[in-house]
Coordinates of C-alpha atoms in Angstrom, one line a residue:
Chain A
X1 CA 54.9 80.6 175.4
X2 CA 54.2 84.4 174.5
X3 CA 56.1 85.4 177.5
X4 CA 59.0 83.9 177.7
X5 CA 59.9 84.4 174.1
X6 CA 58.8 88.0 174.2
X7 CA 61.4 88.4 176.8
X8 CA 63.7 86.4 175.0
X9 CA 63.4 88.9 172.0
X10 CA 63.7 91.7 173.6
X11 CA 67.0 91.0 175.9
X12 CA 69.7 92.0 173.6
X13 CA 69.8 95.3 171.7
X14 CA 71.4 93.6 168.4
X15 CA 68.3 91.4 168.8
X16 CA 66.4 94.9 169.0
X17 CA 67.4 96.0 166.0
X18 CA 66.6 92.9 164.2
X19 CA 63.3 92.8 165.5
X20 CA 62.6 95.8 163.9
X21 CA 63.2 94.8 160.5
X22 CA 61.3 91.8 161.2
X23 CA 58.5 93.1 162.3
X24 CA 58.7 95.2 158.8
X25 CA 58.7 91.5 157.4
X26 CA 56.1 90.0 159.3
X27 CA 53.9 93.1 158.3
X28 CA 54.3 92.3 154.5
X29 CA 53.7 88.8 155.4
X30 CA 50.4 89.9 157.0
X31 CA 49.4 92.2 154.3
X32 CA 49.9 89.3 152.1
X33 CA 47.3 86.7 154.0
X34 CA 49.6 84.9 155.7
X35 CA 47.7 83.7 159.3
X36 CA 51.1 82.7 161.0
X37 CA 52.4 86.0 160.5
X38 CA 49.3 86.6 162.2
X39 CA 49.2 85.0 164.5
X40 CA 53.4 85.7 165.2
X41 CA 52.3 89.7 165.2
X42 CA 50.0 88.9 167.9
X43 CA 52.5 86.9 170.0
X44 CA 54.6 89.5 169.5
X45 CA 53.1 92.6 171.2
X46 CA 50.0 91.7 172.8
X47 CA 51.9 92.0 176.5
X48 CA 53.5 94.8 175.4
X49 CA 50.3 96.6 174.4
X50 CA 48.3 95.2 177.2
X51 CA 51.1 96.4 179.7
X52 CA 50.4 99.9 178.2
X53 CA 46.9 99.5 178.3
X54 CA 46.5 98.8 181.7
X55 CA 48.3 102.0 182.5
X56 CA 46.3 104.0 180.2
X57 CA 42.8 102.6 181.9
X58 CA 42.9 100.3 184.7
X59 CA 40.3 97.7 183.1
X60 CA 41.7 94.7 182.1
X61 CA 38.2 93.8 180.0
X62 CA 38.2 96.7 178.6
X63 CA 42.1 96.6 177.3
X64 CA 41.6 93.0 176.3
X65 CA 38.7 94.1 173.9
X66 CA 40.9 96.7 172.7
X67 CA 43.6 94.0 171.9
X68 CA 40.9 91.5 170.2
X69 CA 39.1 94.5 168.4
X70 CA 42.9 95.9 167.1
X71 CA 43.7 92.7 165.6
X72 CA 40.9 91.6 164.4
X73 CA 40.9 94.8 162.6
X74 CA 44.2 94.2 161.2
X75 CA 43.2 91.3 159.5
X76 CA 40.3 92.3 158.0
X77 CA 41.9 95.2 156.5
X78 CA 44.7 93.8 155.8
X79 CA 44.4 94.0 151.9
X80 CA 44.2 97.6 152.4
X81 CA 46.9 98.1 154.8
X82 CA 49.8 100.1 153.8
X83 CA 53.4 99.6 154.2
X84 CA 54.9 101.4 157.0
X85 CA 58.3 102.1 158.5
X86 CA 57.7 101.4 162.3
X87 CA 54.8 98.2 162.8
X88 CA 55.1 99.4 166.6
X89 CA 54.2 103.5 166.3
X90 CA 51.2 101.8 163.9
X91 CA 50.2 99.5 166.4
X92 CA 50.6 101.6 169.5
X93 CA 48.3 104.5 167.8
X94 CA 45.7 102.2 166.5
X95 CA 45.9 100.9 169.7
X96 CA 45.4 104.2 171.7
X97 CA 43.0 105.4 169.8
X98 CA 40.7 102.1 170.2
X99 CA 41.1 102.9 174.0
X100 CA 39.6 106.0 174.1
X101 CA 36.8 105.0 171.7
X102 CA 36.2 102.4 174.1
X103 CA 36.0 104.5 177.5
X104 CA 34.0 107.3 175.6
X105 CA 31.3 104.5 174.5
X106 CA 31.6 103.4 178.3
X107 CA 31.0 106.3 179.4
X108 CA 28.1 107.7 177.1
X109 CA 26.3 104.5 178.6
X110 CA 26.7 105.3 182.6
X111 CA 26.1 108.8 181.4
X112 CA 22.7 108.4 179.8
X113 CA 22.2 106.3 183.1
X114 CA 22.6 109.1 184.9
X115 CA 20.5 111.5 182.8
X116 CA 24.0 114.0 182.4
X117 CA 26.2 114.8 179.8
X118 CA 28.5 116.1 181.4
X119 CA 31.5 113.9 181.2
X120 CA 33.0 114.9 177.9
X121 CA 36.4 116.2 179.6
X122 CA 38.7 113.1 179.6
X123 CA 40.7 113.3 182.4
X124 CA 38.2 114.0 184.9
X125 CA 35.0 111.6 184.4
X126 CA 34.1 109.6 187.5
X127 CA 34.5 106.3 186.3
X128 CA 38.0 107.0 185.3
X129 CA 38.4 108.1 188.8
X130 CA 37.4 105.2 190.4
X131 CA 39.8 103.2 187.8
X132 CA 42.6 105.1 189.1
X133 CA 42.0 104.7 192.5
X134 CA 41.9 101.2 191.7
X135 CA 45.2 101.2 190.1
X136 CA 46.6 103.0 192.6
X137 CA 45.8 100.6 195.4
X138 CA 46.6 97.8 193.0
X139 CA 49.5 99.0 193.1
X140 CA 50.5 100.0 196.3
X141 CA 50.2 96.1 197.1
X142 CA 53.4 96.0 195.0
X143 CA 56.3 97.1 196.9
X144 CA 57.3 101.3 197.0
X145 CA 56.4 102.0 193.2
X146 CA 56.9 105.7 192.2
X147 CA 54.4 105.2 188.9
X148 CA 52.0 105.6 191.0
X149 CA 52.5 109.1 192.4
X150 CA 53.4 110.2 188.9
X151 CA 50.3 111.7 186.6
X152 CA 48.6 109.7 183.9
X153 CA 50.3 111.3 181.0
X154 CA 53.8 111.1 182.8
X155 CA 53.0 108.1 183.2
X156 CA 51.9 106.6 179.8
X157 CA 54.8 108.2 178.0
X158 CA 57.2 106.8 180.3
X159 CA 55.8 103.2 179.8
X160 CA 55.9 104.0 176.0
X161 CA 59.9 104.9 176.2
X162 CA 60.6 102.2 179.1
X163 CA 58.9 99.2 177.9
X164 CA 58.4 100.0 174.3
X165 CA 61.7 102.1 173.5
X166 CA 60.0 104.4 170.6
X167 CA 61.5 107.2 169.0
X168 CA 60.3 110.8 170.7
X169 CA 58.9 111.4 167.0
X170 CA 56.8 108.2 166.9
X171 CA 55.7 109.1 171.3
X172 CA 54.7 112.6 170.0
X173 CA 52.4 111.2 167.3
X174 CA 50.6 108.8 169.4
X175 CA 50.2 111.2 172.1
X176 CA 48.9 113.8 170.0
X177 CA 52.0 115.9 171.1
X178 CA 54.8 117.8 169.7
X179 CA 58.2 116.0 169.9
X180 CA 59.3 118.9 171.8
X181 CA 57.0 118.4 174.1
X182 CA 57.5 114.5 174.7
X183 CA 60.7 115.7 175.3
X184 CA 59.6 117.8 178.0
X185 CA 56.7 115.5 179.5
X186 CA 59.5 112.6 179.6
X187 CA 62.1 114.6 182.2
X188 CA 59.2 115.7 184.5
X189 CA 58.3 112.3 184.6
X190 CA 61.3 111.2 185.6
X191 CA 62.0 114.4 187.8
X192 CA 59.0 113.5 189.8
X193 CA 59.7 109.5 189.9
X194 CA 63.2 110.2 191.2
X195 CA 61.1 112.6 193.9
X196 CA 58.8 110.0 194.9
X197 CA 61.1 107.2 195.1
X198 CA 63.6 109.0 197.7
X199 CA 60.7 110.2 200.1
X200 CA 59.3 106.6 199.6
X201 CA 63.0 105.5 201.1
X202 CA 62.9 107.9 203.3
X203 CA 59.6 107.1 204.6
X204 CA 60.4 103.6 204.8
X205 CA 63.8 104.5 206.6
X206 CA 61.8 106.8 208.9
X207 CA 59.2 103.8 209.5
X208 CA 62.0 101.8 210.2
X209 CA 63.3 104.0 212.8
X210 CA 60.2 104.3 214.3
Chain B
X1 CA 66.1 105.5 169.0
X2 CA 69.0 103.4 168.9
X3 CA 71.9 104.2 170.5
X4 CA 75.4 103.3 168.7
X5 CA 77.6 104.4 170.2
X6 CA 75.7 106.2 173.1
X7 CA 77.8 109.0 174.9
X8 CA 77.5 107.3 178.2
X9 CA 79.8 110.1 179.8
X10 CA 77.0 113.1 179.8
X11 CA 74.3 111.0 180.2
X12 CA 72.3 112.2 183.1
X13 CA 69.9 110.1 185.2
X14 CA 67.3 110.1 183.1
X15 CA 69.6 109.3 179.7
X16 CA 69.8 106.1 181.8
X17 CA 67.1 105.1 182.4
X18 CA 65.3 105.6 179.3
X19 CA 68.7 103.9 177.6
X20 CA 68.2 100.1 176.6
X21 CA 71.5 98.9 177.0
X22 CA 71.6 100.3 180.5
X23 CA 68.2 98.6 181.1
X24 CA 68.9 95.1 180.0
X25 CA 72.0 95.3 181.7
X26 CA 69.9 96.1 185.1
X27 CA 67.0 93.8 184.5
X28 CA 68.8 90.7 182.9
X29 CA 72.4 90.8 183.9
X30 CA 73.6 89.8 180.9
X31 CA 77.3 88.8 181.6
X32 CA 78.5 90.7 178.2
X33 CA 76.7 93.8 179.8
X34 CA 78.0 93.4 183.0
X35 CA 81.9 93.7 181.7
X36 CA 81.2 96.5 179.8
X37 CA 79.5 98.3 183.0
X38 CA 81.7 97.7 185.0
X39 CA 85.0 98.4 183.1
X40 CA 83.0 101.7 182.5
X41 CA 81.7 102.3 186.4
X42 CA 85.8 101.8 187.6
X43 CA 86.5 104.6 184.5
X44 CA 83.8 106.6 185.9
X45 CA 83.9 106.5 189.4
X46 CA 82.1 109.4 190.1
X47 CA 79.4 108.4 188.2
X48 CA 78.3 105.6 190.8
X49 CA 75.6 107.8 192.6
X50 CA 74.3 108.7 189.1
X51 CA 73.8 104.7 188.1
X52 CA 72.9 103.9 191.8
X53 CA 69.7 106.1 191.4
X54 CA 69.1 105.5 187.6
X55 CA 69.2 101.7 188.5
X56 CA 66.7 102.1 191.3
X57 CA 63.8 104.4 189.1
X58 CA 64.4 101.4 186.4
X59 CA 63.8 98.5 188.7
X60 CA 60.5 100.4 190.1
X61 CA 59.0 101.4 186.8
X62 CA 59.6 97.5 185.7
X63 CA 57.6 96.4 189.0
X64 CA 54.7 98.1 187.6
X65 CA 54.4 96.0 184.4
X66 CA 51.4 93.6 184.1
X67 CA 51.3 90.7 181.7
X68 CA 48.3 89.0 180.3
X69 CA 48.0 85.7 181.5
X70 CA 49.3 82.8 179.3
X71 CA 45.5 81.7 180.0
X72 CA 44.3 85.2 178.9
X73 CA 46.6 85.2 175.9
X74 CA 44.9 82.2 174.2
X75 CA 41.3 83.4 175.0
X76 CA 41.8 86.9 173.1
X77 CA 43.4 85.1 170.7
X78 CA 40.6 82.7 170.1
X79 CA 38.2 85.4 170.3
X80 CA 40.2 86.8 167.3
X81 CA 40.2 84.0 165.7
X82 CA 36.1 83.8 166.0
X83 CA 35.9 87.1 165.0
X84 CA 38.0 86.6 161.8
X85 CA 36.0 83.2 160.4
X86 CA 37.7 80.2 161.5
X87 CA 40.5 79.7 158.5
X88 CA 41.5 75.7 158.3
X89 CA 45.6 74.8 159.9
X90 CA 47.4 73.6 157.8
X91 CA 47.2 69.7 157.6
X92 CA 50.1 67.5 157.5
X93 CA 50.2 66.0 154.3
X94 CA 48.9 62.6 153.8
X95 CA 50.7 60.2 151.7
X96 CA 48.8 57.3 150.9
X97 CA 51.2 55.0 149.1
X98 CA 51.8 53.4 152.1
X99 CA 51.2 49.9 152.5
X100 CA 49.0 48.2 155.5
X101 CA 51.6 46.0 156.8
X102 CA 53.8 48.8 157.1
X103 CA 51.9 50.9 158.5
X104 CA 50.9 48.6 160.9
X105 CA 55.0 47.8 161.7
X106 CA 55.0 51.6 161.9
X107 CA 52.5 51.6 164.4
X108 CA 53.3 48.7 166.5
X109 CA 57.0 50.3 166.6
X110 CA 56.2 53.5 167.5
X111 CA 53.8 52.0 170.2
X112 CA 56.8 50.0 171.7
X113 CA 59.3 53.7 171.3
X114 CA 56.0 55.3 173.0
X115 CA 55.9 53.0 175.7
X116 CA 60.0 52.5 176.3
X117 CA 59.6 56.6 176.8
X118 CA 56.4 56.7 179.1
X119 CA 58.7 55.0 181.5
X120 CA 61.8 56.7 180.3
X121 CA 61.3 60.8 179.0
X122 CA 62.2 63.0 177.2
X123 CA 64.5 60.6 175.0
X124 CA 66.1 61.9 171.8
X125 CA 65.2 59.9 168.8
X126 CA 67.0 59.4 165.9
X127 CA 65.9 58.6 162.5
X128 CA 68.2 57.3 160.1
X129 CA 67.9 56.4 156.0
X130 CA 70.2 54.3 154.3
X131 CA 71.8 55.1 150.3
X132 CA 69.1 54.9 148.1
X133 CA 65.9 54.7 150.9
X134 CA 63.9 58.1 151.9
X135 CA 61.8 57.9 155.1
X136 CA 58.1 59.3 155.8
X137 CA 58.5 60.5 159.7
X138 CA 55.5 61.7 161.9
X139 CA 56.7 64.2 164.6
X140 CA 54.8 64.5 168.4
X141 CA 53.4 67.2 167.4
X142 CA 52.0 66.0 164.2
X143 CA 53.8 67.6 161.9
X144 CA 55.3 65.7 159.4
X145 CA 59.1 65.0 157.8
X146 CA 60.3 62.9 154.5
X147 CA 64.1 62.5 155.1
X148 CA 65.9 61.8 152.2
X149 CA 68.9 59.2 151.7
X150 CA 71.7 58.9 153.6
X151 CA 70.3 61.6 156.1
X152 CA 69.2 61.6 159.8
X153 CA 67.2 63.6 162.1
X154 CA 67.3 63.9 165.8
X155 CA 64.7 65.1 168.2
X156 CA 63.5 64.7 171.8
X157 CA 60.2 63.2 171.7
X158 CA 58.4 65.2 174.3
X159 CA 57.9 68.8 173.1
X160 CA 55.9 69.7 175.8
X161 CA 56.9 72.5 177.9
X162 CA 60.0 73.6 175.9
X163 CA 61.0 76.5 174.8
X164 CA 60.3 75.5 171.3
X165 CA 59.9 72.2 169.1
X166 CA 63.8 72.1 168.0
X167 CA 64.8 69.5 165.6
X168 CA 68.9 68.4 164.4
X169 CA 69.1 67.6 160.7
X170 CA 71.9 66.3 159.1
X171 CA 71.1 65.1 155.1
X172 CA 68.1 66.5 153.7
X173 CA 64.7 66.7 154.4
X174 CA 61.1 68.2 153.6
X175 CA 59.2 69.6 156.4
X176 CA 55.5 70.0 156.4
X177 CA 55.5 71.9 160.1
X178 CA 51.9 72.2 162.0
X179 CA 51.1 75.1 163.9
X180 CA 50.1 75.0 167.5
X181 CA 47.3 76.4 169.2
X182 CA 50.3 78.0 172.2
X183 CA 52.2 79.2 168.9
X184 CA 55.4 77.1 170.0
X185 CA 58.2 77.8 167.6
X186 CA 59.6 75.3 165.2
X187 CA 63.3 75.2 165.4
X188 CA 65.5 72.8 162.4
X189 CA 69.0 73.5 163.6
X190 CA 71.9 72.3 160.6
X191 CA 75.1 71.0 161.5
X192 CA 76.5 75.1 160.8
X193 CA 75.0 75.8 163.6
X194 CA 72.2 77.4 161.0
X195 CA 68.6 77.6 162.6
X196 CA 65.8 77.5 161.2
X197 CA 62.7 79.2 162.9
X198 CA 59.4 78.3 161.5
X199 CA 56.2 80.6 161.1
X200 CA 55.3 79.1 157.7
X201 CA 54.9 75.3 156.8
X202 CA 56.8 73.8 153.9
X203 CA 60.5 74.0 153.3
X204 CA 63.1 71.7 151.9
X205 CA 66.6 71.5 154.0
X206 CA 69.8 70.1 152.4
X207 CA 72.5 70.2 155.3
X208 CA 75.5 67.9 153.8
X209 CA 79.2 68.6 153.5
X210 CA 79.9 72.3 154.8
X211 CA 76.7 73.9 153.4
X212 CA 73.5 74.4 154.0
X213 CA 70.7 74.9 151.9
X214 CA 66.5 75.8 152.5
X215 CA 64.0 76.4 150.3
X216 CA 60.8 77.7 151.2
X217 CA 57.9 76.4 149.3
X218 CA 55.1 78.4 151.5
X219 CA 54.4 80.1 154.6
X220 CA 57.5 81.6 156.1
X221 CA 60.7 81.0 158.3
X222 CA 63.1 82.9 159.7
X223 CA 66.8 81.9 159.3
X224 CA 69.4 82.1 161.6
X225 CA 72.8 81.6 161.3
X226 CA 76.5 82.3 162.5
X227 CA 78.6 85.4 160.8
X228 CA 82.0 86.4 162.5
X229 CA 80.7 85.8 166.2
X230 CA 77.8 87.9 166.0
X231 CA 74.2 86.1 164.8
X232 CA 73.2 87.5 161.3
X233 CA 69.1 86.8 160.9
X234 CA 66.8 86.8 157.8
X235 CA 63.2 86.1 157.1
X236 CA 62.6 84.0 153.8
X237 CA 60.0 84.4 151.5
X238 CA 57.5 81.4 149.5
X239 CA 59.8 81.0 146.4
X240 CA 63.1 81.6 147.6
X241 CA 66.1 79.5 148.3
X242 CA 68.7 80.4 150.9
X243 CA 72.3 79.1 150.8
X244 CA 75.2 79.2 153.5
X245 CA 78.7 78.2 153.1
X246 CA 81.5 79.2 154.6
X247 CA 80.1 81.9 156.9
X248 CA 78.7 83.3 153.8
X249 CA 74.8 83.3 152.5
X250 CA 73.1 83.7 149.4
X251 CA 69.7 84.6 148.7
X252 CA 67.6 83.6 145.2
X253 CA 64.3 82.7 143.8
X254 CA 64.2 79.4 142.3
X255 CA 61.6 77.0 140.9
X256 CA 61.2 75.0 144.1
X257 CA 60.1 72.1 142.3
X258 CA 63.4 71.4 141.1
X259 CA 64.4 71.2 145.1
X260 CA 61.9 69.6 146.7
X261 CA 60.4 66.5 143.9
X262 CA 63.1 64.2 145.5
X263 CA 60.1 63.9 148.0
X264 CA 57.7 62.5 145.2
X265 CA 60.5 60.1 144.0
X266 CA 60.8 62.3 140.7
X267 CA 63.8 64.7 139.9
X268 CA 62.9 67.5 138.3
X269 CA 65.9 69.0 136.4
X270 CA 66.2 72.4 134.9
X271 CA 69.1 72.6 132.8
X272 CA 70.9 70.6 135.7
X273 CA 74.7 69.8 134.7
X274 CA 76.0 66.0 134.9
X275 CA 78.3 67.3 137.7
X276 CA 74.9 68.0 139.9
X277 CA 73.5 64.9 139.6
X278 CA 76.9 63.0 140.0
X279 CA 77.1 64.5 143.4
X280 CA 73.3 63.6 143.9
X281 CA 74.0 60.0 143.1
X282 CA 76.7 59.8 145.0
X283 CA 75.3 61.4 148.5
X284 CA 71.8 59.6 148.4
X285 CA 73.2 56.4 146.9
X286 CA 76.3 56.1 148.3
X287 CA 77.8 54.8 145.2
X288 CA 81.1 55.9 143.6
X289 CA 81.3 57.2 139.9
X290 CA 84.3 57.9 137.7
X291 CA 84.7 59.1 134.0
X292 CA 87.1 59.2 132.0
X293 CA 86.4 62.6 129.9
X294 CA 86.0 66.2 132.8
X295 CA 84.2 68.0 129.7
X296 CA 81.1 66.0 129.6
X297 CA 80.0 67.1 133.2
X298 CA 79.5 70.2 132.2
X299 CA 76.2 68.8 129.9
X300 CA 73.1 69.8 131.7
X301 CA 69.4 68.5 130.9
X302 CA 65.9 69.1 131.7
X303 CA 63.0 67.7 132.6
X304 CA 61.9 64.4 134.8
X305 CA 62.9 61.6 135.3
X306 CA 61.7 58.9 138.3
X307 CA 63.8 58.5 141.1
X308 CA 64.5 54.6 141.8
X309 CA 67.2 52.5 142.8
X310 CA 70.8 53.3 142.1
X311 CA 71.0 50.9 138.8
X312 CA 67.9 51.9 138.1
X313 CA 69.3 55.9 138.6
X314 CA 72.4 55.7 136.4
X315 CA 70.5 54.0 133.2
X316 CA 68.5 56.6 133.1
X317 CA 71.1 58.9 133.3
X318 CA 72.7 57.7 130.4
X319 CA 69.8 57.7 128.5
X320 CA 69.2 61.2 129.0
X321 CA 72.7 62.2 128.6
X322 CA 73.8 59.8 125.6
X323 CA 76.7 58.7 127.9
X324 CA 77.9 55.1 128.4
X325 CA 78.1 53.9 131.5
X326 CA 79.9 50.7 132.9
X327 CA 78.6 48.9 135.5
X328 CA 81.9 47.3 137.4
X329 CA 80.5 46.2 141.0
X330 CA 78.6 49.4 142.7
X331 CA 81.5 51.4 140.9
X332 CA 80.0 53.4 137.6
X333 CA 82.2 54.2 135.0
X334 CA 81.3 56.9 132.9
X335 CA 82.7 56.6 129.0

């Protein structure tokens, strides 16, 4: 069912906008014990977080722990959750941040493997590599897709505008970023998807030729 | 983050793509979209590169998205679910009062209904109470409905596979709703086109004449309803009582109790005027009352009384009231 609803919600903008209040709703409903706010919460943006996840790190175990671990976490706070203005920013930076705890703990394990400590830079640890290649060939089964020629930041922040539709603000605070910057990191995206996509036509056109 | 109004006519190619309207209308061709679009593409003609290439980065980016598996979404959820000790569904009530023999009709009818539709599915079924009779109704799914008098409820039997478990109520009911494992919604839909989406478990809905009427005695449901074309949407809390009539509703908190005892053959009344329970009488037992003096329905009373038959009904009424009240042939005269 979780599909076909979500997409259900999400296909009108007037339907946007009441989502969001709702979701304000369901969160007091949750706060308050109830399980099938819960569970509706869950229903609600577990493809849209797992969609993200799987661009942030292309494991699919290791985003659906993230998922299980957010919730569960939810719940078992939830007496001591506070009220907040946007239940998707919440979500989406809990979210992130489980992620990276997640690859570092990974990580620290095939390091102490390997006898090195050396991987402490994020963006460049070899397992993260590998992912990436996987996600790229993953990818390039599906038909000319620019994402994948685009950088992993570009890339998460376009999936968190595209599919997600949060405020620059709330993108800057899960990123760690200034809005400005989101601002910034957004139209290069784009800049370089808009590249990719006519050489890919062009390449394809050229194939065609040939 | 939302656009209204957006200033489509210095957007640039990104603006577009990262716009929602202008992605919806792309991905889901919404026919309401498509008019506005393309009233504003013939305003715009020079603009039709611009959408041309904004259209294309927005299709690509949505090729990229991955969805859990409907499998996959009930294992992490179960794993949740582990993780946060098992906490009991909520059982339909069970109502013992029911005698063997019909029970046992019960069964044997439903078997025949069950079999008619193995050969013959999905068929609506209809449920119907007479003046003065209330109805226990099990649904497929479990979950469990007393219809009050003079009401009826209409449902296809087979749930499975739809979009949700949708349910026609015209009368009034008491719903005691069980979740699913899949989380398949639980729709009520009143004859003013007033839905009722269910995330909670117990509510009472009065649907008669033009007005509608739910009160939520636990969990939680979101209510839907019609207001000048567009669709206005609220979520009701435990406690609360939501009222629609004539394109118009009204939120309070009430004593639910007072609503929902009908179900337990007892009317609880809380400084409840004559008038109310006139119109009571005369929607769930069909009978006809006149009096000769307006002022005395404006009398209220409270507390309980037991809810029987329709003779049975007005007595006590007059005892409580200190009215008289005249028999004449299913006609009640009130003195």
């Amino acid at each position: 069912m979780g599909g076909p609803v979500n997409q259900f919600i999400s296909r009108s903008p007037k339907t946007d906008l009441r989502a969001h209040s709702d979701d304000v709703a369901l969160w007091q409903s949750v706060r308050k014990g109830n399980d099938l706010a819960f569970s509706n919460l869950y229903q609600r943006f577990s493809n849209l977080l797992f969609n993200y996840g799987m661009h942030f790190c292309y494991n699919r175990e290791l985003v659906k722990d993230c998922i299980q671990e957010l919730f569960t976490n939810i719940w078992n706070r939830r007496e001591t959750l506070s009220e907040i203005d946007s239940v998707k920013h919440y979500l989406f930076k809990s979210f992130r941040n489980l992620l990276i705890q997640h690859i570092n703990r990974k990580r620290k394990f095939f390091a102490e493997l390997n006898e090195t400590d050396e991987h402490t830079d994020f963006d460049l640890s070899i397992e993260d590599e590998l992912l990436e290649q996987d996600f790229r060939k993953e990818n390039e089964k599906k038909v000319s897709n620019g994402l994948t020629k685009i950088s992993k930041r570009q890339r998460e922040i376009l999936i968190l505008k595209f599919f997600n539709d949060l405020s620059y603000n709330e993108i800057a605070s899960i990123m760690s970023i200034t809005p400005a910057s989101a601002h910034n990191l957004i139209s290069k995206a784009l800049q370089c998807m808009r590249v990719v996509l006519k050489s890919l036509f062009l390449g394809s056109f050229l194939n065609y030729l040939a | 983050m939302n656009h209204f109004p957006p200033d489509y006519d210095n957007f640039s190619v990104d603006d577009f793509v990262i716009d929602p309207l202008f992605k919806e209308w792309v991905l889901y061709c919404d026919p309401n979209h498509n008019e506005f679009w393309t009233d504003w593409k013939n305003e715009n003609p020079t603009k039709a590169p611009l959408i041309e290439e904004a259209r294309k980065v927005v299709l690509d980016i949505e090729k990229s998205k991955f969805e859990l598996k409907p499998k996959e979404l009930y294992k992490v959820w179960d794993a949740i679910q582990a993780d946060i000790k098992p906490k009991a569904l909520p059982e339909p009530s069970t109502h013992k009062r029911y005698v063997w023999p019909l029970a046992m009709a019960v069964a044997s009818f439903s078997l025949i209904i069950m079999a008619w539709i193995w050969f013959d599915s999905p068929t609506e079924i209809e449920y119907v109470t007479a003046f003065g009779e209330t109805k226990e109704v099990t649904l497929p799914d479990g979950s469990n409905v007393i219809l009050n008098s003079n009401s009826k409820l209409t449902f296809v039997d087979n749930w499975e596979g739809q979009m949700a478990r949708e349910i026609w109520i015209e009368g009034e009911a008491f719903f005691s709703v069980v979740h699913k494992l899949d989380h398949q919604p639980f729709k009520v839909l009143s004859s003013q086109n007033v839905s009722i989406e269910v995330l909670g478990t117990e509510f009472n809905v009065y649907n008669r004449s033009q007005e509608t009427e739910v009160v939520l005695t636990s969990g939680m449901v979101t209510l839907s309803f019609p207001v000048k074309e567009k669709e206005g949407k609220i979520v009701m809390n435990p406690g609360e009582l939501v009222e629609f009539k004539e394109s118009r509703f009204q939120r309070k908190k009430v004593n639910t109790s007072l609503y929902t005892s009908w179900k337990d053959k007892v009317l609880h009344l809380d400084e409840t005027s004559l008038a109310e329970i006139i119109t009571m009488a005369r929607n769930n037992y069909g009978i006809e009352i006149e009096f000769q003096d307006e002022e005395i329905l404006m009398q209220t009373a409270s507390g309980s009384m037991p809810l029987g038959d329709a003779a049975n009904f007005m007595d006590q009424v007059s005892k409580i009231f200190n009215i008289e009240i005249v028999d004449e042939q299913n006609k009640y005269l009130i003195k």
